[in-house]
N, C-alpha and C. Protein backbone atom coordinates (compact mmCIF):
# COMPACT_ATOMS: atom_id res chain seq x y z
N UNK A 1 -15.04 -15.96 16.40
CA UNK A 1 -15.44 -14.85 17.23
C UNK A 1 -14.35 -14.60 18.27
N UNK A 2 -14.06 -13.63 18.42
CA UNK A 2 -12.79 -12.95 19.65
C UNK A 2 -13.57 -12.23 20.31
N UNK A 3 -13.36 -12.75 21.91
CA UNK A 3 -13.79 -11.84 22.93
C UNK A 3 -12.39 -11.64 23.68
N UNK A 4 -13.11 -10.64 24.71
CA UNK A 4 -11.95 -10.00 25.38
C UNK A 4 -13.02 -9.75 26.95
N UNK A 5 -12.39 -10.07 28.07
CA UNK A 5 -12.42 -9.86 28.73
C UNK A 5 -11.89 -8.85 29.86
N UNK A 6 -12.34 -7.41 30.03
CA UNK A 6 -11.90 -6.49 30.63
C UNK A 6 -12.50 -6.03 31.95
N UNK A 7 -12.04 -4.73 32.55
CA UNK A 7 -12.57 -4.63 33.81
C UNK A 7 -13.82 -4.06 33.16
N UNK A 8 -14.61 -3.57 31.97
CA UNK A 8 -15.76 -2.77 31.74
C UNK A 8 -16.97 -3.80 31.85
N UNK A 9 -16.07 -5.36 31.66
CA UNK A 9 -16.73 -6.76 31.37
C UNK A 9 -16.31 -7.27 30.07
N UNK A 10 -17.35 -8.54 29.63
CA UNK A 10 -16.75 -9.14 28.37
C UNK A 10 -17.01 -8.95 27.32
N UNK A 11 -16.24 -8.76 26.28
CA UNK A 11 -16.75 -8.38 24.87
C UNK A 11 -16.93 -9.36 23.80
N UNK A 12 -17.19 -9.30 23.14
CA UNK A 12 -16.95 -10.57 21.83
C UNK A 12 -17.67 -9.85 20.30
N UNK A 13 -16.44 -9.76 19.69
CA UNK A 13 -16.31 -9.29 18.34
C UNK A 13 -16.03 -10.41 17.04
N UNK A 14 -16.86 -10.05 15.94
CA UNK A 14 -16.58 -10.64 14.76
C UNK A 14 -15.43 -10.94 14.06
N UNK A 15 -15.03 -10.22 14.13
CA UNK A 15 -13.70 -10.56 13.25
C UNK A 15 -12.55 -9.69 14.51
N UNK A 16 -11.14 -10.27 13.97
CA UNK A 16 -10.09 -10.57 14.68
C UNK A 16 -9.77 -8.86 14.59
N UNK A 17 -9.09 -8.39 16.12
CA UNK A 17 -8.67 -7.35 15.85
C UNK A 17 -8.04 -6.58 14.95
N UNK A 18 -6.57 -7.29 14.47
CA UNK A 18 -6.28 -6.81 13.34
C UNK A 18 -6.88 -6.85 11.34
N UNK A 19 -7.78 -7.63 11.97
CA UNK A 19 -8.42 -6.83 10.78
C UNK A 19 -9.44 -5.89 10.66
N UNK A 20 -9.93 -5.53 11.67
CA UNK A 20 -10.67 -4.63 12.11
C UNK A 20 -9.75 -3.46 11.82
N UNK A 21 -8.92 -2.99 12.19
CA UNK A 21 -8.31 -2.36 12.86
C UNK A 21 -7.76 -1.69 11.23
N UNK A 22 -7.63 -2.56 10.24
CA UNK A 22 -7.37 -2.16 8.89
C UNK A 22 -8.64 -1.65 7.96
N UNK A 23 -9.72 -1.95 8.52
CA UNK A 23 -11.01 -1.99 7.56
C UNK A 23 -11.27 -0.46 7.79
N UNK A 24 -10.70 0.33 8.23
CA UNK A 24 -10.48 1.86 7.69
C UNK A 24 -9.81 2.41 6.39
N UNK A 25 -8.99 1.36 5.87
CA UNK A 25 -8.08 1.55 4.55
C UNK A 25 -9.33 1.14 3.40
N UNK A 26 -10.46 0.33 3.61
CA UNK A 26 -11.31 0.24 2.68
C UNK A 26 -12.79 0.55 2.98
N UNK A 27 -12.65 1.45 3.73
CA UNK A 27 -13.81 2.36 3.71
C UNK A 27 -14.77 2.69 2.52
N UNK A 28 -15.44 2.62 1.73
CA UNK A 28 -15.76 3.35 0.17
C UNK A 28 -15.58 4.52 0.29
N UNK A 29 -16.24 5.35 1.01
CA UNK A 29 -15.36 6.86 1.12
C UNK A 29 -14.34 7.09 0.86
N UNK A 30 -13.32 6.48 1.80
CA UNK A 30 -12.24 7.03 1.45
C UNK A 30 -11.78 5.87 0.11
N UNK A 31 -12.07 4.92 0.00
CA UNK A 31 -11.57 4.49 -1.43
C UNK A 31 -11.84 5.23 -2.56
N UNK A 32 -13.58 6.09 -2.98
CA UNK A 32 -13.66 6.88 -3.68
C UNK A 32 -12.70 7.93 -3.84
N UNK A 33 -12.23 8.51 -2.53
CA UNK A 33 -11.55 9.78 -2.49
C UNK A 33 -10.25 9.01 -3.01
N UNK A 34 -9.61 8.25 -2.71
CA UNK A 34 -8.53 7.86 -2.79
C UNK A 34 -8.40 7.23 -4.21
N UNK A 35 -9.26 6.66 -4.94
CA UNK A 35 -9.08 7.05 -6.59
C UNK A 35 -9.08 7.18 -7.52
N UNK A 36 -9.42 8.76 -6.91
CA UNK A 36 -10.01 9.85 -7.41
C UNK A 36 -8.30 10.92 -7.95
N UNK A 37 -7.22 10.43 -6.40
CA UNK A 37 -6.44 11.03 -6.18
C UNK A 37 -5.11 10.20 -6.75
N UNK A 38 -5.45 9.19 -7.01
CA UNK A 38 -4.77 8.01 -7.70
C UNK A 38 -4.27 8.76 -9.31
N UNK A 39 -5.18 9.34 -9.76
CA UNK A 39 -4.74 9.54 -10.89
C UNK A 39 -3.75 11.07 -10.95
N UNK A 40 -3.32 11.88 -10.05
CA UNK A 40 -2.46 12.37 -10.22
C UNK A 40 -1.25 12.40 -9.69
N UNK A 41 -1.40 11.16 -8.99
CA UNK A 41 -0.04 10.22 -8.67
C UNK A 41 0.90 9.73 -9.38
N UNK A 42 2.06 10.36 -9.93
CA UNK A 42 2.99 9.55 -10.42
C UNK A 42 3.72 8.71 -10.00
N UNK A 43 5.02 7.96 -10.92
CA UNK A 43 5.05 7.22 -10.32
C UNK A 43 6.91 7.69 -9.59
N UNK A 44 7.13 8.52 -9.82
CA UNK A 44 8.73 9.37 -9.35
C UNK A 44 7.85 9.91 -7.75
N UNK A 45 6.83 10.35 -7.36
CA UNK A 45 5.74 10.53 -6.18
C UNK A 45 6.13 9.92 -4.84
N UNK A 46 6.35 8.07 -5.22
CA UNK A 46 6.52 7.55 -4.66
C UNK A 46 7.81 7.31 -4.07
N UNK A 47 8.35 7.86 -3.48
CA UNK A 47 10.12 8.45 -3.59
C UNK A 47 9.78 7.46 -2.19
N UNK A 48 11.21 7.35 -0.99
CA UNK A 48 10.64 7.03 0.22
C UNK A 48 10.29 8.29 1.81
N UNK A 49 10.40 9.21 1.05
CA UNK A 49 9.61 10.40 1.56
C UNK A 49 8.05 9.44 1.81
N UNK A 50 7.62 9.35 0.32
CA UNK A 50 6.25 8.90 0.43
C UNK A 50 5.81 7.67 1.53
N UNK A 51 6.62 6.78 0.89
CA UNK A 51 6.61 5.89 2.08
C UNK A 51 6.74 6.03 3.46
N UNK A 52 7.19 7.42 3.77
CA UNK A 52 7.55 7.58 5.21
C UNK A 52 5.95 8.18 5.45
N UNK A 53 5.30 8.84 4.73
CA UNK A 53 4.36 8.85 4.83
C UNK A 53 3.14 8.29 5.41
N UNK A 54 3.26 7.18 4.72
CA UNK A 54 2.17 5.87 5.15
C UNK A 54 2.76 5.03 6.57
N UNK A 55 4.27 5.05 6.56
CA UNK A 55 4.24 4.39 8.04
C UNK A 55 3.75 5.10 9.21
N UNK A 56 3.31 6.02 9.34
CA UNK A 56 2.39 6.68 10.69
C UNK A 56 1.26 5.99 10.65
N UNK A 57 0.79 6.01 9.46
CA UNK A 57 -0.85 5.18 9.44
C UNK A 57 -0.76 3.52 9.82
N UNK A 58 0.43 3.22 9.09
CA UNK A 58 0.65 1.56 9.46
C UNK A 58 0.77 1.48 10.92
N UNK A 59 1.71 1.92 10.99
CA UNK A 59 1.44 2.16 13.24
C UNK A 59 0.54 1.67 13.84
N UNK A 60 -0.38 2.97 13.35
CA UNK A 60 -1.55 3.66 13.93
C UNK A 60 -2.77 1.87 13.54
N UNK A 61 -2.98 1.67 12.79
CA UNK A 61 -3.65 0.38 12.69
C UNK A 61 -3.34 -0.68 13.38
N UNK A 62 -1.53 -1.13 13.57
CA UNK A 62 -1.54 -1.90 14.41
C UNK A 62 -1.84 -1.62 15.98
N UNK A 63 -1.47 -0.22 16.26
CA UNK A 63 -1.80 0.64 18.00
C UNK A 63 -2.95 -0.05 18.20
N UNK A 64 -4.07 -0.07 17.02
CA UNK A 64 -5.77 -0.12 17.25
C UNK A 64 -5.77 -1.54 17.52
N UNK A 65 -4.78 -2.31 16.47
CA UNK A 65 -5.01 -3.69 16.63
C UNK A 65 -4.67 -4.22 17.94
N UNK A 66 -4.08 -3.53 18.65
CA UNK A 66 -3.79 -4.20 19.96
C UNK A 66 -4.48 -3.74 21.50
N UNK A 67 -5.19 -2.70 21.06
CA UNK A 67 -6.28 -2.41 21.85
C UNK A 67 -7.57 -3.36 22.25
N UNK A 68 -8.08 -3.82 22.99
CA UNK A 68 -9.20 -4.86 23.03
C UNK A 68 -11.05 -4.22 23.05
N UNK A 69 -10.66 -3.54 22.13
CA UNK A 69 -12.00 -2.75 21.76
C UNK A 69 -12.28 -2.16 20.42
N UNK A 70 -13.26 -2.85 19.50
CA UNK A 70 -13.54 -2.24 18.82
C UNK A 70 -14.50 -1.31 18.43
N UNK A 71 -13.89 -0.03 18.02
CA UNK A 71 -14.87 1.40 17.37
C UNK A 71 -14.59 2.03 16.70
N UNK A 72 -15.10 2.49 15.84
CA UNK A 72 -15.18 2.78 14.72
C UNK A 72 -14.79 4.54 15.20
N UNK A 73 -15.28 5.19 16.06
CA UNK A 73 -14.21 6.51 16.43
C UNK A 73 -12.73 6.17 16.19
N UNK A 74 -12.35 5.21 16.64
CA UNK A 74 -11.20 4.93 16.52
C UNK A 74 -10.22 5.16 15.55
């Protein structure tokens, strides 16, 4: 269990921020949607354009991971 102690007071969460912070990548929603979209993905797609792609989101998960609050707005 990870708590965090802030000025709002103390928190204490289940699992460790950074994995929290990823458990948006396996949503079922978006896993359904995602593939769904899998199959008209080739594999020339993945150029590093694409990849530049996904590093905003990689960021963006660790940003969350280092925040001491977890929500799901987030």
């Amino acid at each position: 269990m990870r708590s965090f102690v802030t000025a709002d007071g103390k928190a204490s969460y289940r699992m460790p921020n950074l994995l929290y912070s990823f458990s948006n990548w396996f949503y079922p929603g978006f896993i359904c949607i995602g593939a769904s979209l899998l199959l008209w993905v080739q594999k020339r797609d993945l150029r590093p354009a694409g990849y530049a792609l996904l590093l905003p989101l990689l960021l963006y998960s660790v940003l969350l991971a280092g925040i001491p609050y977890q929500n799901m707005r987030y």
